Tab-separated table of C-alpha atoms in Angstrom:
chain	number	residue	atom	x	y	z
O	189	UNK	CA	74.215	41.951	97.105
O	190	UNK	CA	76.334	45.374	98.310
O	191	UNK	CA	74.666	48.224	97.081
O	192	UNK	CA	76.335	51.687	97.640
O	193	UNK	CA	74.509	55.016	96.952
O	194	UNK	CA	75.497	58.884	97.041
O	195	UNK	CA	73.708	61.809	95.744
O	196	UNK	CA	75.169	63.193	92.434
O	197	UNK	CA	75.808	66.546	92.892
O	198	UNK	CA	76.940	68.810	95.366
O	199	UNK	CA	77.661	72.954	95.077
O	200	UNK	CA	78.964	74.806	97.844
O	201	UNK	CA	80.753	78.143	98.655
O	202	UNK	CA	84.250	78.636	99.078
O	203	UNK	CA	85.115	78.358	102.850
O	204	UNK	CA	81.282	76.844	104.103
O	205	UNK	CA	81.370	73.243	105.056
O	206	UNK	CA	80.743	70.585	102.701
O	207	UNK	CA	78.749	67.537	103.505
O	208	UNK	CA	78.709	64.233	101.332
O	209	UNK	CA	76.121	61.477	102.270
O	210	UNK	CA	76.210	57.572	101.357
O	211	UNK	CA	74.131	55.001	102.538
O	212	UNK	CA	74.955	51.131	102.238
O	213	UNK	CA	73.402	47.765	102.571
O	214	UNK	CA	75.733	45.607	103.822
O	215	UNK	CA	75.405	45.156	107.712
O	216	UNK	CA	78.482	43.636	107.674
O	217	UNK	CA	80.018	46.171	106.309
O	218	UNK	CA	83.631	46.532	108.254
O	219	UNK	CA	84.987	49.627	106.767
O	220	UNK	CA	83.616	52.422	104.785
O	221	UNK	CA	86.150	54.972	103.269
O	222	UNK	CA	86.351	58.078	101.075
O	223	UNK	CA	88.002	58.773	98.015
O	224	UNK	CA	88.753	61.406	96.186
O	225	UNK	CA	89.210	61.388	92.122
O	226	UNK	CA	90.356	64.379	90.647
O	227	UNK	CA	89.850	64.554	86.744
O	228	UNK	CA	91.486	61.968	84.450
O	229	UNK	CA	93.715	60.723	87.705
O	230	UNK	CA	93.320	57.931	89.774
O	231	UNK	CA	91.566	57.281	93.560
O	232	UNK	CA	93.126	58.849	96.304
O	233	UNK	CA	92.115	57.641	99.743
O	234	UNK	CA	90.757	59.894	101.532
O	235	UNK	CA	89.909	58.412	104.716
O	236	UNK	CA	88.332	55.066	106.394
O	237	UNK	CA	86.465	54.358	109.479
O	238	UNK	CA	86.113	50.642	111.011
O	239	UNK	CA	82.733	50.116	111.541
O	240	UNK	CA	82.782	50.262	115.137
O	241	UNK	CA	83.922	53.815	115.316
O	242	UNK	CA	81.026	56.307	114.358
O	243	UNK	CA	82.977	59.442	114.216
O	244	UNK	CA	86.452	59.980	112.757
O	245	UNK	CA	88.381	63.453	112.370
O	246	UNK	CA	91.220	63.837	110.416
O	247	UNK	CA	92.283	67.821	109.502
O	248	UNK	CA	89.503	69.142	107.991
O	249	UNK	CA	87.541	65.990	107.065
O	250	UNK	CA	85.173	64.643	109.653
O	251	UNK	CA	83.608	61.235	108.918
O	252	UNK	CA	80.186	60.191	110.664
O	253	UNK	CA	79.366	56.709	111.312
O	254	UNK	CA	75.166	55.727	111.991
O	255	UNK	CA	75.681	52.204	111.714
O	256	UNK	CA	71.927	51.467	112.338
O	257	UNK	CA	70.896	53.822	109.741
O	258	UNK	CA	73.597	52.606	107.191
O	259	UNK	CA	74.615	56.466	106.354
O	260	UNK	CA	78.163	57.482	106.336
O	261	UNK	CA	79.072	61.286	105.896
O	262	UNK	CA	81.873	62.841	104.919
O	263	UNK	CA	81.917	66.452	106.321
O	264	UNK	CA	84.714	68.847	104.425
O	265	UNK	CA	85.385	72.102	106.924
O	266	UNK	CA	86.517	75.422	105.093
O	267	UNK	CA	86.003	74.011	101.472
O	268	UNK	CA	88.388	75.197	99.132
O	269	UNK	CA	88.521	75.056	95.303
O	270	UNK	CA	90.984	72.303	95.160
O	271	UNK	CA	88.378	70.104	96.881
O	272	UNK	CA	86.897	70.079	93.605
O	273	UNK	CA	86.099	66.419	92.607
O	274	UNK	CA	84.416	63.745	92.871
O	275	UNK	CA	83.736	61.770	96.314
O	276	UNK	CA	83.593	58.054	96.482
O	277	UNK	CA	82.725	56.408	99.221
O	278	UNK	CA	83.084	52.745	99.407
O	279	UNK	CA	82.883	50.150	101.616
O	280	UNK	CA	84.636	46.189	102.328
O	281	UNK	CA	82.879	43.406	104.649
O	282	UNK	CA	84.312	40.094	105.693
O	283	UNK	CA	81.011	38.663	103.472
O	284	UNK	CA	82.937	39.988	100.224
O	285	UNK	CA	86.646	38.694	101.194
O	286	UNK	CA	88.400	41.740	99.739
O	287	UNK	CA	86.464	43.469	97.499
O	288	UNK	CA	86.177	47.104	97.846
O	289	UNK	CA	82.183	48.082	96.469
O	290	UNK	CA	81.954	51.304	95.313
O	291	UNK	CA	78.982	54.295	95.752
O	292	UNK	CA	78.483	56.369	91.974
O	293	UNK	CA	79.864	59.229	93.684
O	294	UNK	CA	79.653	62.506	94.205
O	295	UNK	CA	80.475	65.988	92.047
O	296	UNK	CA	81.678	68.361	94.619
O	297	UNK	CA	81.639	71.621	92.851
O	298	UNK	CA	82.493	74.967	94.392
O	299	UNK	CA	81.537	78.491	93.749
O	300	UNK	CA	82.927	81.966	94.828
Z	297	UNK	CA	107.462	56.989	94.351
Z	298	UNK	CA	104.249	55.801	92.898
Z	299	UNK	CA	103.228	52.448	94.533
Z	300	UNK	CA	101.092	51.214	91.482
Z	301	UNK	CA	101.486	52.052	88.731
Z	302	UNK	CA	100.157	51.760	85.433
Z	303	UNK	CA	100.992	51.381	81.807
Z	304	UNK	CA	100.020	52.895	79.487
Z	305	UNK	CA	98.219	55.581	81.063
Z	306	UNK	CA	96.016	56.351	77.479
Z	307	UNK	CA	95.712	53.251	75.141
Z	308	UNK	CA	94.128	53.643	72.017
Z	309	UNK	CA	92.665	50.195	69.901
Z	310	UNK	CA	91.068	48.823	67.228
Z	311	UNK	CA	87.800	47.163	67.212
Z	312	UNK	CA	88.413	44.038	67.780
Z	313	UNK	CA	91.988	44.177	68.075
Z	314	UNK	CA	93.622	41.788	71.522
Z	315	UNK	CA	95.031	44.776	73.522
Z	316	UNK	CA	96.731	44.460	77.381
Z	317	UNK	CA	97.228	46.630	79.958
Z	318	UNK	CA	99.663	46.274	82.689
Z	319	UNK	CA	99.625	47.066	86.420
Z	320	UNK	CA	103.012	46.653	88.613
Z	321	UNK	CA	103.043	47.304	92.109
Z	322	UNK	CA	106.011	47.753	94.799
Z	323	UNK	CA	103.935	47.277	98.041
Z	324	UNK	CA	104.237	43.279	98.180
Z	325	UNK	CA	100.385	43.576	98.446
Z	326	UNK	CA	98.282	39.913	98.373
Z	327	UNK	CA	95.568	41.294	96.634
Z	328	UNK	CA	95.599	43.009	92.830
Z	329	UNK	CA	92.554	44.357	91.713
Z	330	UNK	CA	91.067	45.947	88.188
Z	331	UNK	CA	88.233	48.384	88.285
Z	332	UNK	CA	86.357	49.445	85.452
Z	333	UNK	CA	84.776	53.295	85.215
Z	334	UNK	CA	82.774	55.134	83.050
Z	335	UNK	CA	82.623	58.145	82.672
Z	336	UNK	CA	80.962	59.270	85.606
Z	337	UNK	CA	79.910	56.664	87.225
Z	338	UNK	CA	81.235	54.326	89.689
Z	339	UNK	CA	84.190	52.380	89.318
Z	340	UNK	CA	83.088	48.665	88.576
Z	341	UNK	CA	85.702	45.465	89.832
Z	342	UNK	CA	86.197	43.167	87.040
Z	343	UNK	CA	88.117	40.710	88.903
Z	344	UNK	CA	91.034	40.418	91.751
Z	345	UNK	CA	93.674	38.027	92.646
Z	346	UNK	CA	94.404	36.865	96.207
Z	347	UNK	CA	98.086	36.022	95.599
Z	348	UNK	CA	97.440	33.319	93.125
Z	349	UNK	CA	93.831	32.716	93.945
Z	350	UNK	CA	91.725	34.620	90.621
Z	351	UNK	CA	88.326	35.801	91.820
Z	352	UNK	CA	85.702	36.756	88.885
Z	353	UNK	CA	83.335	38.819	89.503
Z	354	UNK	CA	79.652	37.226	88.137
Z	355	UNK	CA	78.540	39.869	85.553
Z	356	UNK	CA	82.501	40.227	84.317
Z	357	UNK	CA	82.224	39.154	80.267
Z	358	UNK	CA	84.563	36.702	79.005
Z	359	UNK	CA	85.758	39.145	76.947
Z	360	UNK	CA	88.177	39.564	79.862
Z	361	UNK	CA	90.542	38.134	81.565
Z	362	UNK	CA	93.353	38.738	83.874
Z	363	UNK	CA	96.882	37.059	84.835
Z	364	UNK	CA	99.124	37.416	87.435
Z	365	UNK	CA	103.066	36.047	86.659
Z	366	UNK	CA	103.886	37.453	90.021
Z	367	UNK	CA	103.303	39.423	93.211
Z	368	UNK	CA	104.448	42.048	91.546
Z	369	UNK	CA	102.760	42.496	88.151
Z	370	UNK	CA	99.037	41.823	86.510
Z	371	UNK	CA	97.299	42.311	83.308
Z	372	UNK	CA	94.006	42.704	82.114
Z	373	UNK	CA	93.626	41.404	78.935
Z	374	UNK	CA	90.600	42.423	76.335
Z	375	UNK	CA	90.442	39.320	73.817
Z	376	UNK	CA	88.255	41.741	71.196
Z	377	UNK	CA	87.366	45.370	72.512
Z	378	UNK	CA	84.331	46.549	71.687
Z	379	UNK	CA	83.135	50.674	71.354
Z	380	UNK	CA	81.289	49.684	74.777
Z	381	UNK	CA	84.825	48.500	76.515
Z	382	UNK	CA	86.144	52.312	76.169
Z	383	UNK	CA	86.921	53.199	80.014
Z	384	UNK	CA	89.477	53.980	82.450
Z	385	UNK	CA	90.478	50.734	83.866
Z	386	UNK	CA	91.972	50.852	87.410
Z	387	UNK	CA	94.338	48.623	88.905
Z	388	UNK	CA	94.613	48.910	92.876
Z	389	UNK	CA	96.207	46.374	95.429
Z	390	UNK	CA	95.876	45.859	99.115
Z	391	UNK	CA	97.124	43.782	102.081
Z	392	UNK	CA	93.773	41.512	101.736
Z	393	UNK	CA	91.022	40.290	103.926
Z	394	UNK	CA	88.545	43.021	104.989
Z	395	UNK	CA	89.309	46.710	105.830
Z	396	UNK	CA	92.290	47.374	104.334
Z	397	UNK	CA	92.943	50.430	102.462
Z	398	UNK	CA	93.224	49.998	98.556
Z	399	UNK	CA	96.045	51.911	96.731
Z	400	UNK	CA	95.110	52.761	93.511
Z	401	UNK	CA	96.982	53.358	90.253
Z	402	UNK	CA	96.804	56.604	88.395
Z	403	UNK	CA	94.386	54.271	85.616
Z	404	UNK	CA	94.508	53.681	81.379
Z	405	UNK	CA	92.160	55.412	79.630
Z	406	UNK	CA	91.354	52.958	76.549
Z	407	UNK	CA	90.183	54.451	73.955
Z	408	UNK	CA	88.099	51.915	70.734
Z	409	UNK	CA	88.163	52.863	67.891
């Protein structure tokens, strides 16, 4: 089946770059996104690339794409203390109709 | 203006004790989904609709099941909660079919006690 996987933890400083990593299993994998939970609140989409695309920039979120690899990124420029949550990424394919698999995401945490 | 939303957003139960929780949506969305999530780890689908189409998920227990009256509205109904049911249960909905984004409700935490 879909399998999703993310490192647990990640610590960065205030204003250095953060990067998130996922890897996935599902070649047909059509769109991988990120999402954001903050704590006790919902998912918040972060951002989505079709899996034809392997780079996406949107502000200061950059999403890489190796679709050979499986390995999606999520790169987070100028990190800044609200970015502190935890990172989903997730991913749909046309072999699981709609569902949206999700990765056991990652704990962003920032220091000064 | 929220887009899902969900009620109650803390539920607290007996053991054993029937309990629903509601999801409504104003998007006109196909597709209605519920998510389970532990604490810290990674949200878990139950089960979706596709309009009126109910898709379970294998390892879902019986212990739950879902209806949908309407485009609009769906519930996800615990028959007997058990201590190990405690979670935030998501509801999200999309347009349907592959790639599209998933809004997501703001979740019940259910608490067993």
């Amino acid at each position: 089946g879909e399998d999703v996987e993310q490192s647990l933890f990640l610590s960065v400083r205030e204003g250095d770059s953060s990067v998130i990593n996922c890897t996935y299993t599902d070649s047909s994998s059509t769109y991988l996104y990120w999402y954001k939970q903050e704590p006790g609140a919902g998912l918040q989409l972060l951002t989505y690339i079709f899996s034809n695309m392997d780079m996406k920039q949107d502000q200061r979120l950059t999403v890489l794409l190796n679709k050979k690899d499986k390995h999606l990124s999520l790169r987070i420029a100028d990190t800044q203390t609200g970015d502190s949550a935890i990172y989903f990424c997730a991913e749909s394919s046309y072999s699981s109709a709609s569902k949206i698999i999700f990765g056991s995401g990652t704990r962003l945490s920032i220091r000064p | 203006d929220a887009m899902v939303i969900q009620n109650p957003r803390y539920q607290v139960t007996q053991f054993g004790k029937p309990v629903t929780l509601s999801c409504s949506q104003t998007l006109n969305h196909n597709v209605m989904y519920w998510y389970q999530q532990k604490s810290s780890q990674a949200p878990k689908l139950l089960f979706h609709y596709y309009d009126k189409d109910f898709n379970n998920e294998a390892d879902t227990p019986d212990n739950f099941q879902s209806r949908r009256p309407n485009t609009s509205f769906c519930f996800l109904d615990i028959r007997s909660p058990g201590l190990g049911d405690a979670a935030m249960y998501l509801c999200a909905t999309s347009l349907g079919g592959s790639g599209t984004e998933a809004f997501f409700g703001q979740g019940t935490r259910l608490t067993v006690v």
